Short mmCIF file of C-alpha atoms in Angstrom, two decimals:
data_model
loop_
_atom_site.label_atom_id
_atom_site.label_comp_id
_atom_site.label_asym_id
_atom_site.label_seq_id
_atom_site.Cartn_x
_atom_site.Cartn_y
_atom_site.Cartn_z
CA UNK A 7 43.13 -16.48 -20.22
CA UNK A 8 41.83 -13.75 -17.97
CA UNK A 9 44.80 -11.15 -19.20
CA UNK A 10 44.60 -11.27 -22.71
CA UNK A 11 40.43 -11.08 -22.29
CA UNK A 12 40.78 -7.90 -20.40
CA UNK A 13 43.23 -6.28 -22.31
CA UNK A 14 41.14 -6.79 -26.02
CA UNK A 15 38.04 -5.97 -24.44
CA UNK A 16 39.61 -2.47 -23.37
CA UNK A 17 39.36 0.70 -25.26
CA UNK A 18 42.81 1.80 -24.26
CA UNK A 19 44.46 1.55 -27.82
CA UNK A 20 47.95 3.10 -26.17
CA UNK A 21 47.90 0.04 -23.46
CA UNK A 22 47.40 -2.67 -26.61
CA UNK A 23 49.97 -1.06 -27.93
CA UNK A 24 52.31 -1.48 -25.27
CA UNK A 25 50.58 -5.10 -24.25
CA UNK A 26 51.28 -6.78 -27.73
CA UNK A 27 54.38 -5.15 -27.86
CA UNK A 28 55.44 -7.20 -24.80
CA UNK A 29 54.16 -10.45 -25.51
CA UNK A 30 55.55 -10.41 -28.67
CA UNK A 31 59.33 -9.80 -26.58
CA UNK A 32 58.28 -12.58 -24.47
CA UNK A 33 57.25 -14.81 -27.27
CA UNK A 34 60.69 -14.28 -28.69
CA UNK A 35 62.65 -15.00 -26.03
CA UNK A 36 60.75 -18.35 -25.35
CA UNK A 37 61.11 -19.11 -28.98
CA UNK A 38 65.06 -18.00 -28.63
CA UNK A 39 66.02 -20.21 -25.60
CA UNK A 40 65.21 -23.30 -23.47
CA UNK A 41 62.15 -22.66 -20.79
CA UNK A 42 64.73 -24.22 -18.28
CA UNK A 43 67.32 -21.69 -18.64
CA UNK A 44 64.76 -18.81 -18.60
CA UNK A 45 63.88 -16.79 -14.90
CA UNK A 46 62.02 -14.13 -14.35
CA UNK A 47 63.13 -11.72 -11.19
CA UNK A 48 60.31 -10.62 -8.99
CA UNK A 49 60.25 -8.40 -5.81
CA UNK A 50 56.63 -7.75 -5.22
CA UNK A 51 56.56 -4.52 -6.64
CA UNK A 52 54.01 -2.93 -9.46
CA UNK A 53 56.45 -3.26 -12.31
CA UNK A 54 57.22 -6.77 -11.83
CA UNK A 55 53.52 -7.45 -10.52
CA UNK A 56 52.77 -6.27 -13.99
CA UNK A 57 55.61 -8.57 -15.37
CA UNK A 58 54.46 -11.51 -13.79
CA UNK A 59 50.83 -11.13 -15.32
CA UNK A 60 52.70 -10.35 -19.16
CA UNK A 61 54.73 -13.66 -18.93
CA UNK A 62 51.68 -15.81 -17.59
CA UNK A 63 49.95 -14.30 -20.87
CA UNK A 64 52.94 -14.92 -22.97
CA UNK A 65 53.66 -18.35 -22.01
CA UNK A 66 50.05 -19.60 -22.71
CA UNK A 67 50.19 -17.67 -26.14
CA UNK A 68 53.00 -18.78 -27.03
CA UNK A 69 51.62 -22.50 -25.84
CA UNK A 70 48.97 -22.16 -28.44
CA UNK A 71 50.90 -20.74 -31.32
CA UNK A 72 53.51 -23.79 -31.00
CA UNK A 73 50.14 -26.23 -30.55
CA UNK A 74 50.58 -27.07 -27.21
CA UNK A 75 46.89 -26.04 -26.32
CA UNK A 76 44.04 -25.32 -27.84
CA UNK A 77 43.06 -21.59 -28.31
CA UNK A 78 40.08 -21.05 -25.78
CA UNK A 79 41.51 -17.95 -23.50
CA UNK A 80 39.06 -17.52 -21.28
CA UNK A 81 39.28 -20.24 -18.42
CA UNK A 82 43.08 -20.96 -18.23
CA UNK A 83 44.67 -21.82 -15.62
CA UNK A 84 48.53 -23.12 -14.88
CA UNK A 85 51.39 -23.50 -12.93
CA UNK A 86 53.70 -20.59 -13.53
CA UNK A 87 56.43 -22.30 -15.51
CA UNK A 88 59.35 -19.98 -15.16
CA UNK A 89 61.69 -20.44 -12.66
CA UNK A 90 61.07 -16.96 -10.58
CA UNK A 91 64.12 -15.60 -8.35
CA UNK A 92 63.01 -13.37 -4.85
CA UNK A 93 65.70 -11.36 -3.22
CA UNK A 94 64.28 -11.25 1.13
CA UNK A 95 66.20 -8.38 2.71
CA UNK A 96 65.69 -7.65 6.38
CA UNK A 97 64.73 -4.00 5.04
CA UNK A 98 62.17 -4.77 3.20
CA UNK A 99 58.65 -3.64 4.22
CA UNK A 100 56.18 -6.88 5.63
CA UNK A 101 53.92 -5.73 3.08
CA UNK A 102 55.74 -6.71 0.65
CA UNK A 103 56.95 -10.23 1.26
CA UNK A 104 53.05 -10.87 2.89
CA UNK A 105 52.02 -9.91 -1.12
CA UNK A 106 54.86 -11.43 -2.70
CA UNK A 107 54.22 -15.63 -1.13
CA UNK A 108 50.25 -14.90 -1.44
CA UNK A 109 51.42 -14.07 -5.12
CA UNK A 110 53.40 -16.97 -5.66
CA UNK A 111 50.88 -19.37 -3.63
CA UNK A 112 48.08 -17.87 -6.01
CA UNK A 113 49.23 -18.70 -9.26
CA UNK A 114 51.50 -21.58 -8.33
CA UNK A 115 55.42 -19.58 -9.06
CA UNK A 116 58.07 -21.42 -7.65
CA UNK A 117 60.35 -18.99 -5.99
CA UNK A 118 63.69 -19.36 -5.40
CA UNK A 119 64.46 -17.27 -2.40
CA UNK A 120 68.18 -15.44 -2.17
CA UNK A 121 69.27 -13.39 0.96
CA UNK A 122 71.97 -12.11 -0.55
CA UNK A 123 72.78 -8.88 -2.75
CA UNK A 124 71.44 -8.79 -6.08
CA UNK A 125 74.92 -9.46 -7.38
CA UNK A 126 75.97 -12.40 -5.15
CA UNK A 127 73.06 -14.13 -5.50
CA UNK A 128 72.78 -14.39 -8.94
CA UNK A 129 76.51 -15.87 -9.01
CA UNK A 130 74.78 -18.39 -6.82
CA UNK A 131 72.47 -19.07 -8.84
CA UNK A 132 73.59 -19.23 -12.00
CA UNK A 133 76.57 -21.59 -10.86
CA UNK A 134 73.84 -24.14 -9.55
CA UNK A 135 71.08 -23.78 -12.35
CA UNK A 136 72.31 -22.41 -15.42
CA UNK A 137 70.39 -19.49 -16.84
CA UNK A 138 70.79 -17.80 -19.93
CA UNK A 139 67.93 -14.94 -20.03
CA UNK A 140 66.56 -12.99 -17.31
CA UNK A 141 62.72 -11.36 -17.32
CA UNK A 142 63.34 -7.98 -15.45
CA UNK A 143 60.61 -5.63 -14.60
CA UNK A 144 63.05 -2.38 -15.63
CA UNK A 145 61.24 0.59 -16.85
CA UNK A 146 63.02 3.34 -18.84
CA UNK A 147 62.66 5.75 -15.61
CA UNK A 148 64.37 3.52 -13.32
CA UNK A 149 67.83 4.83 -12.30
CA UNK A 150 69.35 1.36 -13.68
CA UNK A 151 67.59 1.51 -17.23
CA UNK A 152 70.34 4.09 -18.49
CA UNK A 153 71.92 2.02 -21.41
CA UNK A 154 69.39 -0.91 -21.52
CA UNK A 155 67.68 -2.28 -24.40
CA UNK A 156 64.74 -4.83 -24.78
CA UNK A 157 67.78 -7.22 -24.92
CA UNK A 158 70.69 -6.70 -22.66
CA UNK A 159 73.20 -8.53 -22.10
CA UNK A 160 74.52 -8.83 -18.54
CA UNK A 161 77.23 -5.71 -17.71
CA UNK A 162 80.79 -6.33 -17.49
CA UNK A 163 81.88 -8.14 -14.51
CA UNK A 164 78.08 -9.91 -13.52
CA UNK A 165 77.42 -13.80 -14.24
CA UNK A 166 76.87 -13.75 -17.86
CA UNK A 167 73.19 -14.02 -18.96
CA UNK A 168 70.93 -11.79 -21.32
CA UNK A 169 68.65 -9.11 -19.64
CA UNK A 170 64.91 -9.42 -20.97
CA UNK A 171 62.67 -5.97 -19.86
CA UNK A 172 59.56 -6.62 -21.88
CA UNK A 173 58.47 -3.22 -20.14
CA UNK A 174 60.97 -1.09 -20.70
CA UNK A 175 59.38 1.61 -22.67
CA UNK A 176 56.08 1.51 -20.32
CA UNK A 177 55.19 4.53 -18.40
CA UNK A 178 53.94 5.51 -14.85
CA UNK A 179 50.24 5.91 -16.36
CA UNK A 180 50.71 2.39 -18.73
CA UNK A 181 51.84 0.55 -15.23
CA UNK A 182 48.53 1.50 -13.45
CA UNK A 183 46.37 1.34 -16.30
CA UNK A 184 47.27 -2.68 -16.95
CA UNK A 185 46.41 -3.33 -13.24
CA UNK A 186 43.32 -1.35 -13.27
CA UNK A 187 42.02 -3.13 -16.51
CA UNK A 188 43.11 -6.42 -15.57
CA UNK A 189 42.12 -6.44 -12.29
CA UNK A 190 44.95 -8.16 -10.36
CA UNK A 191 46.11 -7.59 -7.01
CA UNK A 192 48.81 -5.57 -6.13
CA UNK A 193 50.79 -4.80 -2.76
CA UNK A 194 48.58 -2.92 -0.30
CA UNK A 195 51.03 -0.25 0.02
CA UNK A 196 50.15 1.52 -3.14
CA UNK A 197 47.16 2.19 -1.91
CA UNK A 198 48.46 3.90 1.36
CA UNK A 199 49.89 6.81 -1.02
CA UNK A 200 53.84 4.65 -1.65
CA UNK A 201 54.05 5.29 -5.42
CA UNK A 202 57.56 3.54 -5.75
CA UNK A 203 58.70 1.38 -3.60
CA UNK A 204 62.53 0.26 -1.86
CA UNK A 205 63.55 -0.79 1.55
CA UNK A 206 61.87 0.89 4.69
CA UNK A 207 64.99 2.86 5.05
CA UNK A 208 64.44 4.97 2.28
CA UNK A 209 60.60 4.71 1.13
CA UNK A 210 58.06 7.05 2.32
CA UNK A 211 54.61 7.77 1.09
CA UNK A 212 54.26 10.31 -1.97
CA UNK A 213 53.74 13.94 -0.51
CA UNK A 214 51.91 14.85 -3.68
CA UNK A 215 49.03 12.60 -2.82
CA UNK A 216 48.50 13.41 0.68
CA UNK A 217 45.07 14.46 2.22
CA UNK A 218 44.84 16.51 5.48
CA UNK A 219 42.22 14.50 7.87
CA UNK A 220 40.71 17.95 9.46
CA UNK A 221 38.62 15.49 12.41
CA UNK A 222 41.91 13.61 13.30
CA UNK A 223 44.56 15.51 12.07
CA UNK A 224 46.39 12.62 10.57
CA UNK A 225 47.65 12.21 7.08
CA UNK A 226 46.27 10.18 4.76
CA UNK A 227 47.16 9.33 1.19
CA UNK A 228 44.95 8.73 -2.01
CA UNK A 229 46.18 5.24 -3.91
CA UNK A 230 49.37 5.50 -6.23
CA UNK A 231 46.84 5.26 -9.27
CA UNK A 232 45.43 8.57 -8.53
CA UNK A 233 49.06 10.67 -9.52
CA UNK A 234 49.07 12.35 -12.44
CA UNK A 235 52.72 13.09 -13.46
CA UNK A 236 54.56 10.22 -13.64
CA UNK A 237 57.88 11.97 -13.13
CA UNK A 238 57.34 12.31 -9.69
CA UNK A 239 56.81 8.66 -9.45
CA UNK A 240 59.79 8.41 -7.24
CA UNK A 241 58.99 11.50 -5.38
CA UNK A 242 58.68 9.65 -2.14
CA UNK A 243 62.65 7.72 -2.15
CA UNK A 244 65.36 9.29 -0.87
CA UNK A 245 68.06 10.60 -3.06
CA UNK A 246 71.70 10.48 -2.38
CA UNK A 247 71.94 13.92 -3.99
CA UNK A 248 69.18 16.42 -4.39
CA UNK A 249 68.15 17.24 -7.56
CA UNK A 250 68.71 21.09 -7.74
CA UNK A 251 72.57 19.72 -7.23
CA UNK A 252 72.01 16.82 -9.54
CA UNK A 253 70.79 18.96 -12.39
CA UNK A 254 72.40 21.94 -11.82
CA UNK A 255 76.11 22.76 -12.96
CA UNK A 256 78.56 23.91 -9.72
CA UNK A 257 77.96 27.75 -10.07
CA UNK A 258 81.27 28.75 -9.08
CA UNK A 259 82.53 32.43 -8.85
CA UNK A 260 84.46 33.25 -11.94
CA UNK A 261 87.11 36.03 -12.15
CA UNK A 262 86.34 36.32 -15.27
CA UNK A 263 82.96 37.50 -17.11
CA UNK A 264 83.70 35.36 -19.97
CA UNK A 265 81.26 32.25 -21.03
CA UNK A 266 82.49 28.99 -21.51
CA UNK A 267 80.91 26.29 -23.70
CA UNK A 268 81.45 22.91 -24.90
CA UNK A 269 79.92 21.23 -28.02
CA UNK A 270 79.19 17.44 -28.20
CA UNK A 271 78.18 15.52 -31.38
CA UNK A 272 76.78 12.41 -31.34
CA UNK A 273 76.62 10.28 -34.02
CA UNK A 274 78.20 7.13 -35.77
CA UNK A 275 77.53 8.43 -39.10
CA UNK A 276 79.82 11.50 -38.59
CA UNK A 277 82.44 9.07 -37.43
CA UNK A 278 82.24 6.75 -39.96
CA UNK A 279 82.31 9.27 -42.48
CA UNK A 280 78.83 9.51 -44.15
CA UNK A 281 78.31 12.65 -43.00
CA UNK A 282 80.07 15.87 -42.59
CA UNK A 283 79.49 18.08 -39.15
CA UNK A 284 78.13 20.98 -40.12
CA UNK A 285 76.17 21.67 -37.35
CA UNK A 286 79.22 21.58 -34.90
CA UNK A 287 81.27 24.54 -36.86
CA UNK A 288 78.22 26.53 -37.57
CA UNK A 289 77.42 26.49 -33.83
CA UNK A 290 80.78 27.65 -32.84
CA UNK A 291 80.17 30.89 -34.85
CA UNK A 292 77.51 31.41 -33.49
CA UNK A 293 78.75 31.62 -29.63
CA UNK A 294 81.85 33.33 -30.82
CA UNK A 295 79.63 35.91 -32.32
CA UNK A 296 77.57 36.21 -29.11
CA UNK A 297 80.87 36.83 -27.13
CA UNK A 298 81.09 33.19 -25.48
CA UNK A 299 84.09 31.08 -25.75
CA UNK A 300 83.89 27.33 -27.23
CA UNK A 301 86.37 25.44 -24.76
CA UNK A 302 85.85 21.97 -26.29
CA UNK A 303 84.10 20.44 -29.24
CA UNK A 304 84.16 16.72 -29.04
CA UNK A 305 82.26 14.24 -31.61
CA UNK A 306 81.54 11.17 -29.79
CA UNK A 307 79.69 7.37 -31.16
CA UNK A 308 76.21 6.97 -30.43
CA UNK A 309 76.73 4.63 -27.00
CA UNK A 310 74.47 5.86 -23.82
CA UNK A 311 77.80 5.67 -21.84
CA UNK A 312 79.57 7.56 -24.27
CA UNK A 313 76.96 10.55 -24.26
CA UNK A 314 76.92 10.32 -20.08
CA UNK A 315 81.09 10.40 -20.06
CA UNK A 316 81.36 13.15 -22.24
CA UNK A 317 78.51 15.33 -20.48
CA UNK A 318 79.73 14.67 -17.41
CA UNK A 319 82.98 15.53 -18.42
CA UNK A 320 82.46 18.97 -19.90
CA UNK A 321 79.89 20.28 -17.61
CA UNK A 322 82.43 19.84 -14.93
CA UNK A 323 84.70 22.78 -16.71
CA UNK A 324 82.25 24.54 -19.03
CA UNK A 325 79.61 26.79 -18.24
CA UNK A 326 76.74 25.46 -21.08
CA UNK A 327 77.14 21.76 -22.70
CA UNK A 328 75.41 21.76 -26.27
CA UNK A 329 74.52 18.38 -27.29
CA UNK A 330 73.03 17.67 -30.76
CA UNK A 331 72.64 13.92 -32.56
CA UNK A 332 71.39 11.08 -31.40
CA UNK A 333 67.76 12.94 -30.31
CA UNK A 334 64.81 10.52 -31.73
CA UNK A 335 62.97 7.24 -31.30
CA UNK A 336 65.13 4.72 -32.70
CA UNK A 337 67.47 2.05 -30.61
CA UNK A 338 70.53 4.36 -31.81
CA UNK A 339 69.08 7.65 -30.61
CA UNK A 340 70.68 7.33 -27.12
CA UNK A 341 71.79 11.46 -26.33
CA UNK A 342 68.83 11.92 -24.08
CA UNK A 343 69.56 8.57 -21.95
CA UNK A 344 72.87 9.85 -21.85
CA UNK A 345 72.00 13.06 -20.21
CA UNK A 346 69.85 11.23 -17.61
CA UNK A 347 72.74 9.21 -16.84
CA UNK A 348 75.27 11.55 -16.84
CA UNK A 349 73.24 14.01 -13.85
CA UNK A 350 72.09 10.38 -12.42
CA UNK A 351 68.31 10.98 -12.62
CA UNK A 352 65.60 9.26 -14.53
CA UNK A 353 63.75 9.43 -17.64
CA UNK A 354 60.46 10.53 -17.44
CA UNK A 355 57.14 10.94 -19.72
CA UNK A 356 56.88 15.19 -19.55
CA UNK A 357 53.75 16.22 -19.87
CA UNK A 358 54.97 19.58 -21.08
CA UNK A 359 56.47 17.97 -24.01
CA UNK A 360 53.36 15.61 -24.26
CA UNK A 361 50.93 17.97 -24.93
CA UNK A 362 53.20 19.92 -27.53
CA UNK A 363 53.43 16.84 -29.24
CA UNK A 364 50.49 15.43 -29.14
CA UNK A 365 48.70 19.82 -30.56
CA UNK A 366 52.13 18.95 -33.06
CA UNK A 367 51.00 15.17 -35.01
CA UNK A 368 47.66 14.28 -33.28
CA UNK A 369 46.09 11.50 -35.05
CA UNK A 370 48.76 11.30 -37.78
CA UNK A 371 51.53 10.46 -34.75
CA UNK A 372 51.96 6.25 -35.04
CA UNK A 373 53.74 6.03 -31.96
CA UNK A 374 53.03 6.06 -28.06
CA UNK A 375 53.25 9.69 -26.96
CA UNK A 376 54.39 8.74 -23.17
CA UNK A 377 57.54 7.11 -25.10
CA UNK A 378 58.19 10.00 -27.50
CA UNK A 379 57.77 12.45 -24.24
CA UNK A 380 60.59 10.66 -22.45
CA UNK A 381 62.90 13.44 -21.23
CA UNK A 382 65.16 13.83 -18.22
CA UNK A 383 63.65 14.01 -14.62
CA UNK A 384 63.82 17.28 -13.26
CA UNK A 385 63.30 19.86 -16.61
CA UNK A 386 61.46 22.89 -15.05
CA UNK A 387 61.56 24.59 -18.21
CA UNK A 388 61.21 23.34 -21.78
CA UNK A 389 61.36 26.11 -24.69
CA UNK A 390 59.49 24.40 -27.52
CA UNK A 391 60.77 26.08 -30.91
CA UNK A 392 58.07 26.35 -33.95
CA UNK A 393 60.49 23.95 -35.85
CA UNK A 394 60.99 21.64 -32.91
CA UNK A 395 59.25 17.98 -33.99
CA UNK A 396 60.51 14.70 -33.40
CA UNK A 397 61.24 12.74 -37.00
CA UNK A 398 61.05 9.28 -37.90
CA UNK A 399 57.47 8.77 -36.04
CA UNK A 400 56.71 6.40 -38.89
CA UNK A 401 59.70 4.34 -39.47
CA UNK A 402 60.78 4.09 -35.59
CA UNK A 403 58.70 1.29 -33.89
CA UNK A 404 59.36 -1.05 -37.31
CA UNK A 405 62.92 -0.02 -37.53
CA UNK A 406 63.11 -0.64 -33.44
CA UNK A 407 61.59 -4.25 -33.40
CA UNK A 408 63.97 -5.00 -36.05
CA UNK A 409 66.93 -4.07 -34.14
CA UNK A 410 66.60 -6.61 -31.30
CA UNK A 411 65.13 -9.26 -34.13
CA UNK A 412 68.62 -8.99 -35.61
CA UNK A 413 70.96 -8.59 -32.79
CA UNK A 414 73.66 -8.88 -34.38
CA UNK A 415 73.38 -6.49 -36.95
CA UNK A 416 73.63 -2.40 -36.60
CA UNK A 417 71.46 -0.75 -37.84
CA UNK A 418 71.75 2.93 -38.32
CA UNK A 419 69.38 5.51 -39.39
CA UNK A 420 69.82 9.32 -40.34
CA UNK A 421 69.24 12.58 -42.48
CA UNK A 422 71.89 14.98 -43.20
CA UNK A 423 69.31 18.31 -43.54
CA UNK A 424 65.74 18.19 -41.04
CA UNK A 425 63.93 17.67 -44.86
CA UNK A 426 65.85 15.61 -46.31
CA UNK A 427 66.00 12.04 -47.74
CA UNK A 428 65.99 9.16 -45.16
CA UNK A 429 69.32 6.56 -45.08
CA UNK A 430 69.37 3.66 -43.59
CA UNK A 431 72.69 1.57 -43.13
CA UNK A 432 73.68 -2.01 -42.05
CA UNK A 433 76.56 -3.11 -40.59
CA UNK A 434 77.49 -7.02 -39.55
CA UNK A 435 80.37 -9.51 -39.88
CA UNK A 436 77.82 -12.47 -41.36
CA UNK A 437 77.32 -11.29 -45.11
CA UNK A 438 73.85 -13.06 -45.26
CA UNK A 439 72.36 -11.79 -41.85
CA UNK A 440 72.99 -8.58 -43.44
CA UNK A 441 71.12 -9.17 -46.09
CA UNK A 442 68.45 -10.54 -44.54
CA UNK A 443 68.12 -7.94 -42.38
CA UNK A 444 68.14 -5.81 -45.49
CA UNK A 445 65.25 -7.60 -46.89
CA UNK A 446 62.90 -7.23 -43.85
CA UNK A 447 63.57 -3.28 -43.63
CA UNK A 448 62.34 -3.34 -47.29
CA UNK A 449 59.34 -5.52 -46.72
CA UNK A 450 58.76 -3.69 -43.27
CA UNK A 451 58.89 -0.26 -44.17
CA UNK A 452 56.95 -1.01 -47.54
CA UNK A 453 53.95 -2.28 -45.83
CA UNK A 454 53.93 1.40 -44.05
#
């Protein structure tokens, strides 16, 4: 299997990383329902180009562990087995539905083919062929990712299925480095200088990787490969509000000199009880001493859409929000998605915050720095504190995988003081899922 060759033979330890990570989400979900009520939504762009290529690996893997096929990788070849969904709009560019049926005729994907809204069409769908799970190509930097986990289920008011995003953690540079080493094709406008891709009303070529043509005098682009900040993925796509506005609170003439703040907590432990809010208090006395005045102090669960209300909220009356809780690597450390959401931009690797971190753990840091440098799109200044680190870098990823391999179980994580002890707590209705759950933590976190 041509994939999984290239991506072992590669020296790119953060792209096996992110690779195995995926197959093994795929592998679950083929282990967790019937191959008939499985699709996997593809629109010809690089995230779901990359998609397509993960679940072709994944399904033959997941052939040979359940003996299907024999184990020899490197000359497979199938029909793509999953039932694959294509939305045509009129406004899409010709490039990409040339790329997407020369995709499909390549490696023999079935599509079905809606021209309807994304919405509409799944209803459709879903009425005529039921479908429980849904391969999406959603990366944490998409606007839509706010709030999504490896395993979604479908939002409130949508056809009721579970949302799969085996990528969801992958960044800009992880995208482009699994086409590179794998050597697949991909639509011909990312090498015309489009680095993210929508309808032709609102899709232009990325600024940042324009050449100037001094004999002709025309512009021409390097490929989407060649950008190096992956925040500004998305720098060529219109915005429906620019991001000084987005980011920026209303400065609004004040009568008075007087500074306004709110304070937002986030956490289920302080709600629950298990720990007191100390922070909150302290931090009160400290802007009252300073002169500022604390409008609002609000202690809210640790829900994405929680954290985006309550920003929103306060940063439409005060003139600082402080936010603290919630800020880590683990499935319930959701402040900084919050954020995103709440000024409706993306999350984005920041290579500021990279480098610090990477000078900050170097080899002793277990996890994928892209993911642990996921901040809000549009930071232009990041004051990095001697005592600023990011905890948990060892228990996160086994702590994470756990989550979505017990679904049904919460499972919180936290330390009342930066040095102190590490507790862990499970919540669940089924007594023995609990438990279980209990006992792989143990075994996990043992072997680490």
């Amino acid at each position: 299997m041509e994939i999984d060759k290239a991506i072992q033979e590669s020296n790119d330890q953060s792209l096996k990383t992110k690779y195995n990570s995926a197959i093994f989400v795929i592998q679950r979900t083929l282990s967790l329902y019937p191959i008939e009520e499985v699709a996997f939504s593809f629109n010809g762009g690089k995230d779901s180009t990359v998609l397509l290529h993960l679940l072709r690996a994944g399904y033959y893997l997941h052939q040979v562990d359940c003996g299907h096929v024999n184990g020899d990788l490197s000359n497979y070849v199938s029909r793509f087995p999953l039932r694959t969904i294509y939305f045509e709009s009129p406004s899409v560019f010709p490039e990409i539905n040339s790329f997407t049926y020369e995709t499909a005729s390549n490696y023999g994907v079935q599509l079905d083919i809606l021209r309807q809204d994304f919405k509409s069409g799944l209803e459709v769908l879903l009425k005529n062929k039921p479908t429980r799970a849904i391969f999406l190509g959603v990366r944490v930097g998409d606007p839509t990712a706010a709030g999504q986990e490896i395993f979604s289920p479908s939002s409130p008011g949508w056809p009721a299925f579970m949302r799969v995003n085996p990528i969801l953690d992958w960044s800009y540079r992880d995208v482009w480095a699994f086409l590179l080493t794998c050597k697949v094709q991909y639509c011909s406008l990312y090498d015309q200088g489009y680095t993210s891709i929508g309808s032709v009303n609102d899709t232009t070529p990325n600024a940042l990787l324009c050449i100037n043509d001094s004999v002709g005098g025309k512009e021409k682009f390097r490929p989407a490969y060649m950008l190096t900040d992956g925040r500004l993925e998305r720098a060529g796509r219109a915005r429906k509000l620019s991001l000084p506005n987005a980011i920026s609170n209303d400065v609004k003439s004040r009568e008075s000199n007087i500074i306004t703040a709110s304070i937002v907590g986030v956490g289920d432990e302080f709600l629950s009880g298990s720990v007191k809010d100390q922070l909150g208090p302290s931090l009160c006395r400290k802007l009252h001493s300073i002169g500022w005045t604390v409008s609002r102090i609000a202690v809210i669960q640790s829900d994405v859409d929680s954290v985006a209300d309550e920003v929103k909220r306060q940063k439409s009356t005060s003139d600082m929000v402080f936010l603290y809780g919630g800020v880590g690597l683990l499935h319930s450390d959701v402040s900084i998605a919050g954020v995103a959401k709440a000024f409706g931009v993306c999350l984005a690797p920041n290579e500021e915050f990279k480098q610090h971190l990477t000078h900050l753990y170097g080899e002793k840091c277990t996890r994928d720095v892209n993911e642990m440098a996921q901040l809000p799109e549009g930071i232009t200044e990041l004051l990095q504190h001697k005592k600023l680190h990011v905890p948990l870098i060892e228990v996160s990823q086994p702590l994470s995988k756990l989550s979505f391999e017990f679904p049904d179980i919460y499972i919180g994580c936290y330390r009342i003081s930066r040095t102190g002890p590490l507790t862990i707590t499970f919540e669940g209705k089924d007594e023995k899922m609990v438990e279980a759950a209990m006992e792989a933590v143990s075994k996990t976190l043992s072997s680490h």
